[in-house]
mmCIF file of C-alpha atoms and ligand atoms in Angstrom:
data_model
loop_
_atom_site.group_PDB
_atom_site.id
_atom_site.type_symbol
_atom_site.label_atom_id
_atom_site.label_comp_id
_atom_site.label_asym_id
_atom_site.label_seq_id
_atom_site.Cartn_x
_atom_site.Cartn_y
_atom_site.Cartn_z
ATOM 1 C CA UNK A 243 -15.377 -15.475 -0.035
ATOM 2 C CA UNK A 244 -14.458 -11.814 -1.507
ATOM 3 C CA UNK A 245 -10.588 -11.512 -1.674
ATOM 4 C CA UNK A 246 -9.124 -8.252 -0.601
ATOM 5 C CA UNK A 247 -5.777 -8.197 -1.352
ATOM 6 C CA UNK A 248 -5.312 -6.676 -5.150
ATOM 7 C CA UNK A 249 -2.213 -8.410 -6.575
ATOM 8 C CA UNK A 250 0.458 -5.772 -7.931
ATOM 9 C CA UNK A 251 1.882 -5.507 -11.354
ATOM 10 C CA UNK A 252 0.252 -9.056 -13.142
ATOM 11 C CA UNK A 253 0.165 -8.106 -16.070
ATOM 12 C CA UNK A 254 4.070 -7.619 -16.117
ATOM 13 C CA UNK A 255 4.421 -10.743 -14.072
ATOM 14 C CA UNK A 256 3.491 -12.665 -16.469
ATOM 15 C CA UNK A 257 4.962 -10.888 -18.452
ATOM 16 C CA UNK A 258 8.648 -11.369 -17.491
ATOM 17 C CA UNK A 259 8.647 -14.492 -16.054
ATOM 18 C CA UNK A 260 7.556 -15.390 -19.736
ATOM 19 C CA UNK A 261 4.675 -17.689 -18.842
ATOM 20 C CA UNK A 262 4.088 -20.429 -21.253
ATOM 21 C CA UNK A 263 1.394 -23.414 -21.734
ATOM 22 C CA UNK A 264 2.606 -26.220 -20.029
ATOM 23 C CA UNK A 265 5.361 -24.227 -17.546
ATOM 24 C CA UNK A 266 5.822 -25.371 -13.878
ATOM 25 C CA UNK A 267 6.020 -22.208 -11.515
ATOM 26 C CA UNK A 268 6.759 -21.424 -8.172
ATOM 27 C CA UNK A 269 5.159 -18.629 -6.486
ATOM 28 C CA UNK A 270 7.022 -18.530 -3.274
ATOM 29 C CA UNK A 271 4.957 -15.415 -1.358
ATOM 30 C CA UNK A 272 1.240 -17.189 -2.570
ATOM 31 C CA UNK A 273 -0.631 -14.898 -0.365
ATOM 32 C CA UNK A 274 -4.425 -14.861 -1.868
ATOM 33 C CA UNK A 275 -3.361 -16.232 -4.778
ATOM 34 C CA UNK A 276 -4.233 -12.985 -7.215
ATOM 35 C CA UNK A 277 -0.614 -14.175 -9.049
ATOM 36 C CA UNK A 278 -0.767 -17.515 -9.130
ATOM 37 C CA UNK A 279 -4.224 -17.428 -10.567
ATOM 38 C CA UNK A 280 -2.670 -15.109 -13.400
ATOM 39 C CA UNK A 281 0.336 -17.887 -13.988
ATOM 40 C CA UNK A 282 -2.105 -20.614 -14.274
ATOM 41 C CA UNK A 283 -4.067 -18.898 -16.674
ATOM 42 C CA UNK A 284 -1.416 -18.084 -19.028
ATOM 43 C CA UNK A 285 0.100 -21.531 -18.358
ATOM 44 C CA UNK A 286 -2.919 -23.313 -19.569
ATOM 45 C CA UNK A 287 -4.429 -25.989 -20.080
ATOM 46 C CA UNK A 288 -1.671 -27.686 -18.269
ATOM 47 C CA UNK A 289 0.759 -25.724 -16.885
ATOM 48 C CA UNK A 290 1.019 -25.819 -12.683
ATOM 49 C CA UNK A 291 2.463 -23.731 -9.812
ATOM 50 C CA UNK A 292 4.036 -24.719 -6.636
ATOM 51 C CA UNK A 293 2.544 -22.064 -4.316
ATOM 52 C CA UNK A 294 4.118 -21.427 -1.042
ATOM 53 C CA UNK A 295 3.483 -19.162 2.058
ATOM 54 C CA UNK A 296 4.793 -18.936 5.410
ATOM 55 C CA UNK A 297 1.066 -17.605 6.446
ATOM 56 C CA UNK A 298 -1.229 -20.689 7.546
ATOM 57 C CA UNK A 299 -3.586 -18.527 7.050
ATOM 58 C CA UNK A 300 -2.902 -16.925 3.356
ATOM 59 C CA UNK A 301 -2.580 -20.568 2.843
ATOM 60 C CA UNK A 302 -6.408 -21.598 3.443
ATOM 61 C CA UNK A 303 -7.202 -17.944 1.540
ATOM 62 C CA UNK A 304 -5.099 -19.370 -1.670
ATOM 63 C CA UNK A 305 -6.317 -22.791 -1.048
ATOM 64 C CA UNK A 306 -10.196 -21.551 -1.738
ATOM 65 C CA UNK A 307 -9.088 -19.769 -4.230
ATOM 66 C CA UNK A 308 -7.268 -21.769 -6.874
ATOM 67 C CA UNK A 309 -9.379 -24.488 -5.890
ATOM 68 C CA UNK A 310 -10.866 -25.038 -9.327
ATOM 69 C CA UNK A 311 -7.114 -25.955 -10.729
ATOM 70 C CA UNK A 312 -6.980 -28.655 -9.229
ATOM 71 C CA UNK A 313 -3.936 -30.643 -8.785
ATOM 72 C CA UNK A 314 -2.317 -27.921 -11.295
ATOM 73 C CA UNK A 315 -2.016 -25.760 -8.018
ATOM 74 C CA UNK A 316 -0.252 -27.206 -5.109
ATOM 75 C CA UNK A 317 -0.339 -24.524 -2.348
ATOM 76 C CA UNK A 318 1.737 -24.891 1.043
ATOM 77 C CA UNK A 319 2.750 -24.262 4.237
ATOM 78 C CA UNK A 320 6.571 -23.046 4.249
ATOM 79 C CA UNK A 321 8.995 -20.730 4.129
ATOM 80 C CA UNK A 322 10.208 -19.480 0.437
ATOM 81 C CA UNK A 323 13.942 -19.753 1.546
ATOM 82 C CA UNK A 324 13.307 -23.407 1.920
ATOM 83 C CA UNK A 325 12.030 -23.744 -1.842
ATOM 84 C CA UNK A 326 14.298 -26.375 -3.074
ATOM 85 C CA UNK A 327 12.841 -28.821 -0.473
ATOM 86 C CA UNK A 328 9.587 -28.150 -0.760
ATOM 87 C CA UNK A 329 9.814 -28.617 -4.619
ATOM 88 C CA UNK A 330 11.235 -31.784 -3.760
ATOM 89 C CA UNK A 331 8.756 -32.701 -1.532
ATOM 90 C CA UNK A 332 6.235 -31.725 -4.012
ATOM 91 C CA UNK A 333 7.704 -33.918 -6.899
ATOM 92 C CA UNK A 334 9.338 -30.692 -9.119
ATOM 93 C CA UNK A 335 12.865 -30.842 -9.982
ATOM 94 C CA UNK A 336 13.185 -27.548 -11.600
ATOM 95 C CA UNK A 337 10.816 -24.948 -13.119
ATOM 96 C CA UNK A 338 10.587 -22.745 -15.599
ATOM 97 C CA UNK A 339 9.980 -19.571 -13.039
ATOM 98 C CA UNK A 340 9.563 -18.199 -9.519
ATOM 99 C CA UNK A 341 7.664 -15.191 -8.090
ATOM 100 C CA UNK A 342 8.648 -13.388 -4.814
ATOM 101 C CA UNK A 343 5.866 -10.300 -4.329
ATOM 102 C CA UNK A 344 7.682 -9.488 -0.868
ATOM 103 C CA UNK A 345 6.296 -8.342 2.555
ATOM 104 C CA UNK A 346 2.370 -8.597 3.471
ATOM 105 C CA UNK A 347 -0.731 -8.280 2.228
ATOM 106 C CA UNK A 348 -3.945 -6.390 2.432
ATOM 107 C CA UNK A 349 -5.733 -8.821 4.258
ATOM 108 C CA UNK A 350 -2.906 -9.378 6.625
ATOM 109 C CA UNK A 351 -2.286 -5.144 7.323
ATOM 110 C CA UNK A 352 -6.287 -5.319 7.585
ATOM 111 C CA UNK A 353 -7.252 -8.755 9.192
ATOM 112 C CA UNK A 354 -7.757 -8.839 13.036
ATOM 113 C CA UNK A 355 -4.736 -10.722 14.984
ATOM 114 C CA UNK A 356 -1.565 -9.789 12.810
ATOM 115 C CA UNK A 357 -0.973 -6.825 14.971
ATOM 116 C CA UNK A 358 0.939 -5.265 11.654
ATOM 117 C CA UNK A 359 -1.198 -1.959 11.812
ATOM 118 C CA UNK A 360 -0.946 1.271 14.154
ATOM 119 C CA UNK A 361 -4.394 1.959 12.757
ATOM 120 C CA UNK A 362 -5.969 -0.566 15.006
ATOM 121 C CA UNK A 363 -4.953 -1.349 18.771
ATOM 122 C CA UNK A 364 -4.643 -5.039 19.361
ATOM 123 C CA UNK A 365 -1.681 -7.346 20.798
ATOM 124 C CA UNK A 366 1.247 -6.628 19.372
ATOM 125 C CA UNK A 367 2.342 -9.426 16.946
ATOM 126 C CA UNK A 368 3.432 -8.927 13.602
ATOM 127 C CA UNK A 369 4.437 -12.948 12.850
ATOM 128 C CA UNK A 370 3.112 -13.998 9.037
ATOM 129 C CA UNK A 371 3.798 -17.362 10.831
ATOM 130 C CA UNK A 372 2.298 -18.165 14.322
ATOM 131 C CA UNK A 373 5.133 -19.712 15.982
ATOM 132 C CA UNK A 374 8.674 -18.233 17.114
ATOM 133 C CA UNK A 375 8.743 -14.952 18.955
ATOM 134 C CA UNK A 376 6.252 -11.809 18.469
ATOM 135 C CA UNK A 377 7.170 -8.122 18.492
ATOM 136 C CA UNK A 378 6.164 -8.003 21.996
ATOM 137 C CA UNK A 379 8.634 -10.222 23.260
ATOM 138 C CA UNK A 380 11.443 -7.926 21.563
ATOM 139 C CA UNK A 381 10.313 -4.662 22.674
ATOM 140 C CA UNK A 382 9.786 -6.086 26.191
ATOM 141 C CA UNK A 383 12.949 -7.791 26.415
ATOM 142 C CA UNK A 384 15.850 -6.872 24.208
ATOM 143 C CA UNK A 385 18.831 -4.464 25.098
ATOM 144 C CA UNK A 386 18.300 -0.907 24.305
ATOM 145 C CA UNK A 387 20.950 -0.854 22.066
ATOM 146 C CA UNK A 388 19.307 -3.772 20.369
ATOM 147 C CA UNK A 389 15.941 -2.172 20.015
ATOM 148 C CA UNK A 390 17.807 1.258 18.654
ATOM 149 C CA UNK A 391 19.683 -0.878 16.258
ATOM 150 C CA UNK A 392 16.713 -2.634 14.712
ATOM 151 C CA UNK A 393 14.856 0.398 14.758
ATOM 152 C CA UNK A 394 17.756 2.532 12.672
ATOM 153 C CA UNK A 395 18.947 -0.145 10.453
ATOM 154 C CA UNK A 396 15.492 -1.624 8.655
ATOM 155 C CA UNK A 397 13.147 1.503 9.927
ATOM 156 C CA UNK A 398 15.930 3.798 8.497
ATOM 157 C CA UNK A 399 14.430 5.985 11.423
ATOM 158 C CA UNK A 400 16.917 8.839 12.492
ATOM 159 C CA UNK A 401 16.015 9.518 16.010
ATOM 160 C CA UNK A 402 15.937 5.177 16.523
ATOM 161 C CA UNK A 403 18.095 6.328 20.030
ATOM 162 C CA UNK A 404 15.321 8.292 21.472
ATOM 163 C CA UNK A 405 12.432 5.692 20.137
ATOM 164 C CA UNK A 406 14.292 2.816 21.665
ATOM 165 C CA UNK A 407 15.002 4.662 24.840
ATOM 166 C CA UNK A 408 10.791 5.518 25.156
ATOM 167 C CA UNK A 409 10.376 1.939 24.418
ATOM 168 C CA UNK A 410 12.293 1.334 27.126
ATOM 169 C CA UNK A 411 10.915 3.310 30.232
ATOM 170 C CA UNK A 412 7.616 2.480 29.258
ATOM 171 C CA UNK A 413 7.972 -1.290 29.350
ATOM 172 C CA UNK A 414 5.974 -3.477 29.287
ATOM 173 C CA UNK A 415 4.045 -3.145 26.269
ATOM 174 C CA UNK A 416 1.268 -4.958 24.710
ATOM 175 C CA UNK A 417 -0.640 -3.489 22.151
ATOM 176 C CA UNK A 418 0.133 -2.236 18.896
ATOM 177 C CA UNK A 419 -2.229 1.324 19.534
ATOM 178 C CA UNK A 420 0.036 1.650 22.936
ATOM 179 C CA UNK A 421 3.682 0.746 21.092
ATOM 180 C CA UNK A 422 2.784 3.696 18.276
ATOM 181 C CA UNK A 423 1.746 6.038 21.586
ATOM 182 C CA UNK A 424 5.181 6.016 22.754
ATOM 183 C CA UNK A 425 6.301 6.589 19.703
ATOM 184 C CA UNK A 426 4.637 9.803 18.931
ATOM 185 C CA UNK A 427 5.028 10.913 22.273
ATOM 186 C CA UNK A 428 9.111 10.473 21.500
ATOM 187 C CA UNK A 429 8.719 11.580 18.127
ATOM 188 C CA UNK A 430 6.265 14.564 17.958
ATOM 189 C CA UNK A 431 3.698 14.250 15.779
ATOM 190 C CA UNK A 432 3.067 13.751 12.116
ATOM 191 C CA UNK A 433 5.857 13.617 9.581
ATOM 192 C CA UNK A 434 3.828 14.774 6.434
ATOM 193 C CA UNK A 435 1.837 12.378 5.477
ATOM 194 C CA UNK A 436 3.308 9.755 7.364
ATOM 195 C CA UNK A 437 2.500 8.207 11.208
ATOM 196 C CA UNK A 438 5.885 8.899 13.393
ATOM 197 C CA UNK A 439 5.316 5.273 13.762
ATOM 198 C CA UNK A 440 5.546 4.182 10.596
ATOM 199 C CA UNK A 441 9.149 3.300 10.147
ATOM 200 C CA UNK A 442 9.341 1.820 13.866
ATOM 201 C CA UNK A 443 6.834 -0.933 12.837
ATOM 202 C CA UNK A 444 7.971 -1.258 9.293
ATOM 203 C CA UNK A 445 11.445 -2.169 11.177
ATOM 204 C CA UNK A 446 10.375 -4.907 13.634
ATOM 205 C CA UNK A 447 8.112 -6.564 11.054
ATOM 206 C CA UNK A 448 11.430 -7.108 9.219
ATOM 207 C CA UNK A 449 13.271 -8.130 12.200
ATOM 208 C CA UNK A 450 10.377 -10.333 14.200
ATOM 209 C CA UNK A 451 10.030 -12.419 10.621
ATOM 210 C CA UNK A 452 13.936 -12.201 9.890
ATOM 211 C CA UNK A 453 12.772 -11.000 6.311
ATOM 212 C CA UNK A 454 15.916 -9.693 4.936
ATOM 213 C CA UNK A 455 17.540 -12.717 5.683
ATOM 214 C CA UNK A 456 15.065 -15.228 4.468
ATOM 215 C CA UNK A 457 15.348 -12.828 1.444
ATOM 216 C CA UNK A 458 18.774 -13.745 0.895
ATOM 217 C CA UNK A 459 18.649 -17.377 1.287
ATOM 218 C CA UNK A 460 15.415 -17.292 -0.908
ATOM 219 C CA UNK A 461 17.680 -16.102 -3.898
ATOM 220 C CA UNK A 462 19.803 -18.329 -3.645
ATOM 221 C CA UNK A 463 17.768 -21.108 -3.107
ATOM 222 C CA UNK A 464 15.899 -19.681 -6.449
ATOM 223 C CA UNK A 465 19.288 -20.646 -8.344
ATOM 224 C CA UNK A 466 19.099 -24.304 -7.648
ATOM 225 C CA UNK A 467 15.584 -24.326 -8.229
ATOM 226 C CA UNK A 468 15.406 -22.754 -11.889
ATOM 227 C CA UNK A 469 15.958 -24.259 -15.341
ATOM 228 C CA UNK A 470 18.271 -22.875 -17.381
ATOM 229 C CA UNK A 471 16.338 -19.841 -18.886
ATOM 230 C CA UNK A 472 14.032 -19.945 -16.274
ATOM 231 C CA UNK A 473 12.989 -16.826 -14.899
ATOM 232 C CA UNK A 474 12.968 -14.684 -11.660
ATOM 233 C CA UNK A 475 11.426 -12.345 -11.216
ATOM 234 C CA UNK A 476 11.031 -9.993 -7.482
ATOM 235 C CA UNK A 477 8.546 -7.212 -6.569
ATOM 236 C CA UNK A 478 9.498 -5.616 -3.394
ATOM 237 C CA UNK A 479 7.951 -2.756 -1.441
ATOM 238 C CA UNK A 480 10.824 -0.513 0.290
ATOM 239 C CA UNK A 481 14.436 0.176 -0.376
ATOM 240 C CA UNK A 482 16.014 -1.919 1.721
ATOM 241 C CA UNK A 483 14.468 -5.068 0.364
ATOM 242 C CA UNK A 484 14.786 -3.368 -3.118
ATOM 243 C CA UNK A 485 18.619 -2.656 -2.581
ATOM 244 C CA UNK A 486 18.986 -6.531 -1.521
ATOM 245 C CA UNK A 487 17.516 -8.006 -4.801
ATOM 246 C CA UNK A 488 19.478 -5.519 -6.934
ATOM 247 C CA UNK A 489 22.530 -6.091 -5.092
ATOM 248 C CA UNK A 490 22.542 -9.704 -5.563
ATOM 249 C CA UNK A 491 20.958 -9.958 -9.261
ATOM 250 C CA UNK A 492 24.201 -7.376 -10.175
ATOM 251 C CA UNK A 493 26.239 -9.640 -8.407
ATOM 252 C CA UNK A 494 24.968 -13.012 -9.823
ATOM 253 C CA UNK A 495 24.798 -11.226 -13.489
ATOM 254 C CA UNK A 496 28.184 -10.051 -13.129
ATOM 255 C CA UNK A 497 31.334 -11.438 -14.694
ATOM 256 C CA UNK A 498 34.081 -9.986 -12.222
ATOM 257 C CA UNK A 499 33.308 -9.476 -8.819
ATOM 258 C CA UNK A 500 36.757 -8.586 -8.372
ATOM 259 C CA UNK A 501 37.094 -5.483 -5.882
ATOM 260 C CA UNK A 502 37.723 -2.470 -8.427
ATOM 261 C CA UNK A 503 41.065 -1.411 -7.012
ATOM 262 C CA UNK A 504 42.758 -4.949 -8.740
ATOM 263 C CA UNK A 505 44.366 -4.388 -12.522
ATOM 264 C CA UNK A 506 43.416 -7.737 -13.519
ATOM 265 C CA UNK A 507 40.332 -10.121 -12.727
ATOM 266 C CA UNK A 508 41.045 -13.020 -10.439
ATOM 267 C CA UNK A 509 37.795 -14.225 -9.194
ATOM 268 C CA UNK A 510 37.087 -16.792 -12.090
ATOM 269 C CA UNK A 511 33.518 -15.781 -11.332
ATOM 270 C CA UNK A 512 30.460 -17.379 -13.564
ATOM 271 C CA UNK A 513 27.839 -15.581 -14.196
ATOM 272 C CA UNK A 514 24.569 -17.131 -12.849
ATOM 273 C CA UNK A 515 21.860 -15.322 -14.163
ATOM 274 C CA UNK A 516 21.456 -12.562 -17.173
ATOM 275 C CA UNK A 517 19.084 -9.821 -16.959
ATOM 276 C CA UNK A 518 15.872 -9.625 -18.934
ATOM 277 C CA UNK A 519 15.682 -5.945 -18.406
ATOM 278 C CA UNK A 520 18.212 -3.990 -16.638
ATOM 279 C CA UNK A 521 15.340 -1.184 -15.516
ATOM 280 C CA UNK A 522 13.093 -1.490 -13.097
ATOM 281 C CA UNK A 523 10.098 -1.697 -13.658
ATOM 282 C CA UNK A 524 6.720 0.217 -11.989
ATOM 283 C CA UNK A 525 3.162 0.551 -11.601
ATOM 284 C CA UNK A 526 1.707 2.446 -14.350
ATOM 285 C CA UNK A 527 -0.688 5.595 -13.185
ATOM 286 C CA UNK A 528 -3.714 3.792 -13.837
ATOM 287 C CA UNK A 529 -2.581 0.766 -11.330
ATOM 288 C CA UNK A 530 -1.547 3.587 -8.695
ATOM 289 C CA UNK A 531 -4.818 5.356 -8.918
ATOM 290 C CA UNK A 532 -6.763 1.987 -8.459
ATOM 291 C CA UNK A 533 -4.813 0.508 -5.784
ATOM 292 C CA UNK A 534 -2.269 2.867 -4.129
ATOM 293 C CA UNK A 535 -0.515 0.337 -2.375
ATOM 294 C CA UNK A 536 0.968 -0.493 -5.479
ATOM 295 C CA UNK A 537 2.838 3.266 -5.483
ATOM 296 C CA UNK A 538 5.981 2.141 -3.827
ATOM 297 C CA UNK A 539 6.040 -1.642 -6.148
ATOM 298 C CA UNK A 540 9.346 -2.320 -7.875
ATOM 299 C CA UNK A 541 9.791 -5.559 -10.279
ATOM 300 C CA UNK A 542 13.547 -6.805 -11.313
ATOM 301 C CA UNK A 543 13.770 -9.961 -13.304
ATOM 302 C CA UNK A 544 16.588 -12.279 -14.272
ATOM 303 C CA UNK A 545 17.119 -15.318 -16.677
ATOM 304 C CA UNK A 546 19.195 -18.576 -15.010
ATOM 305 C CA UNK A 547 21.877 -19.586 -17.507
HETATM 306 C C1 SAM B 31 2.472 -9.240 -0.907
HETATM 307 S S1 SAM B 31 1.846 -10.730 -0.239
HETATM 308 C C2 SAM B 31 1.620 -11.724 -1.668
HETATM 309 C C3 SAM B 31 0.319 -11.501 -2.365
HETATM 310 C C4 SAM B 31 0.080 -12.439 -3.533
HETATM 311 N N1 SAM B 31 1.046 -12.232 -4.598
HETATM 312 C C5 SAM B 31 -1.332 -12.321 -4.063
HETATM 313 O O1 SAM B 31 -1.502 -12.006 -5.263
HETATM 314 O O2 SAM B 31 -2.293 -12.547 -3.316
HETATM 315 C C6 SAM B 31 3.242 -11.482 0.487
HETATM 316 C C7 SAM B 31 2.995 -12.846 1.114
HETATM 317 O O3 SAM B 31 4.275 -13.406 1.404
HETATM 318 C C8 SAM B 31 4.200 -14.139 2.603
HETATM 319 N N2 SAM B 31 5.579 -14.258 3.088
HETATM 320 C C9 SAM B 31 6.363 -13.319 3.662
HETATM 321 N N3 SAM B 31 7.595 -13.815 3.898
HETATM 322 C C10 SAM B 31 7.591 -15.099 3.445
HETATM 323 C C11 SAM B 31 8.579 -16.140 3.401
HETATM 324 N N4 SAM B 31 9.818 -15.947 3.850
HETATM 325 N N5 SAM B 31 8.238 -17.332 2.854
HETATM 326 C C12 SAM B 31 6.968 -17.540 2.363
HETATM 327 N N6 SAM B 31 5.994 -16.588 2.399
HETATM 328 C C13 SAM B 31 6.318 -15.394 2.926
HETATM 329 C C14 SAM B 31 3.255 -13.330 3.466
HETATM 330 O O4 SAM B 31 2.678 -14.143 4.459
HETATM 331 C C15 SAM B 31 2.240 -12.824 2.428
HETATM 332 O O5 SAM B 31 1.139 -13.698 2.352
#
C-alpha cells in the first residue's frame, strides 16, 4: 500500500519533542503514521508510541504501516482529548512527549466518502469518525442564525448572513458539489485563488467534529499525561486553531494571569509548562515547494515542569 499523505515538518518534530532511545510517545492525530514512524526511529531500539486517531480508517492506514514495530507501536481508535484514558488503558502512566498535527489528511481531503472536498461531488459528510451527526444534518436542520454563526465564527467568512440564508432556501441538501453551488451562487465567484467555498466548508468541518473544543480538552488532558520535561509539541493548519494553542501555551507558561488593570498579582498561578522556543516555527522553502500543503503549517512546543 503507497501512503499519500506527506507528514509536515518531521524533521523539527523530532526535533522539539527531543526524541530519545528508549522514550514513550504519544502521537494523538496518528493519521498514516508518517510521524510516528519518525518518533520510533529516533526512539530506537526500544522506544514506543501510543498512537491515536479518531479515524477508523487512518487507524487500519497506520496499523499497516508501523506494522514492523511491533508491540513498540500501539495504534488506536479514540479521540486525542481522551488521552489520559487511553494511556491508561494502554498500560502508560506518563511519557516523555505528545504530538498533535491538527485537522485532516491527504488521504482523507482525497479519499472517496469523507465528503471534506468541493473538488469532488459526493454526500456531504465531513465526520473523521463515522458516528454522531454529518454536515448534512446541520445544514438541513439548524436555525439560520445557527448556520450564519458557524459559518462567521470558524470560516471567518464575512458575508456568513447571506451564505446561511442561500443555505437556507435551497434546503435540502446532499452533496458536497451542490452545498459549494449555493455558495458561489451567494458569493460570486472566485476570491483569488481561493473557491468562495472554501471558508464555508473549512467552518463546518470544525463544527460537525467539534474540533476546537476537543482541541482544548486535548491540552489539557496533555498536562496530566506528560512527565516532567516532557514535551508538547502542536502543528496546526489555520489561525483559529493556531490562536487556541498559543493562547493556552501563554497562559499555562505564564506566571500571573492576573487581568492587567490589578497593581499587584493575586492569582497564585503556577506555571505549567515553559517554552522550548517562544517562535514559531515553519516549513522551510524546500518543504513548501515539495508538498504545498505544508505552506500554511505552524509548530509551537512546550516543556511540562
Ligand atoms: C494531519 S492528519 C495527521 C497526519 C499524521 N501526522 C501522519 O504523518 O500521517 C490529522 C489526523 O488527526 C485525526 N484527528 C482529528 N481530530 C482528532 C481528534 N480529536 N482525536 C484524534 N484524532 C483526530 C484525523 O482523523 C487525521 O487522521
Amino acid at each position: 500500500m503507497g501512503f499519500h499523505h506527506i507528514p509536515v515538518l518531521v524533521t523539527e518534530t523530532v526535533e522539539w519533542l527531543s526524541v530519545r532511545p528508549g522514550g514513550v510517545y504519544v502521537d494523538g492525530t496518528v493519521g498514516e503514521g508518517g510521524h510516528s514512524a519518525a518518533i520510533l526511529a529516533a526512539s530506537g531500539p526500544d522506544g514506543a508510541i501510543l498512537g491515536i486517531d479518531r479515524d477508523p480508517r487512518s487507524v487500519d492506514a497506520a496499523r499497516l504501516r508501523l506494522a514492523d514495530y511491533g508491540a513498540r507501536a500501539q495504534i488506536v481508535h479514540g479521540n486525542y482529548a481522551e488521552m489520559s484514558d487511553l494511556a491508561r488503558q494502554a498500560g502508560i502512566e506518563r511519557v516523555d512527549g505528545i504530538l498533535l498535527d491538527l485537522g485532516f489528511s491527504s488521504r482523507q481531503v482525497d479519499a472517496v466518502g469523507y465528503g471534506f472536498s468541493f473538488q469532488r461531488d459526493e454526500p456531504l459528510d465531513m465526520r473523521y469518525d463515522t458516528v454522531g451527526s454529518t454536515a448534512a444534518d446541520f445544514v438541513n436542520h439548524a436555525d439560520e442564525r445557527d448556520v450564519a454563526d458557524v459559518i462567521y465564527r470558524y470560516g471567518e467568512e464575512r458575508r456568513s448572513r447571506a451564505v446561511a440564508r442561500a443555505i437556507v432556501a435551497a434546503r435540502p441538501i446532499t452533496t458536497t458539489g451542490g452545498l459549494a453551488s449555493v455558495i458561489a451562487r451567494a458569493l460570486g465567484g472566485r476570491r483569488g485563488s481561493r473557491h468562495p467555498a472554501t471558508r464555508t466548508f473549512q467552518a463546518l468541518r470544525i463544527a460537525v467534529n467539534e474540533e476546537l473544543m476537543h482541541l482544548q480538552a486535548g491540552l489539557d488532558a496533555a498536562l496530566a499525561v506528560l512527565k516532567p520535561g516532557g514535551r508538547l509539541v502542536v502543528i496546526s493548519y489555520h489561525s483559529l486553531e493556531d490562536r487556541l494553542v498559543k493562547s493556552w501555551m501563554d497562559r499555562e507558561a505564564a506566571r500571573c494571569i492576573c487581568p492587567p488593570e490589578l497593581p499587584v498579582c493575586a492569582c497564585d498561578h503556577e506555571p505549567s509548562v515553559r517554552f522550548v522556543r517562544r517562535r514559531v516555527v515553519r516549513p522551510s522553502a524546500a518543504e513548501t515547494d515539495n508538498n504545498p500543503r505544508s505552506r500554511s503549517a505552524r509548530l509551537r512546543a512546550v516543556e511540562r515542569i
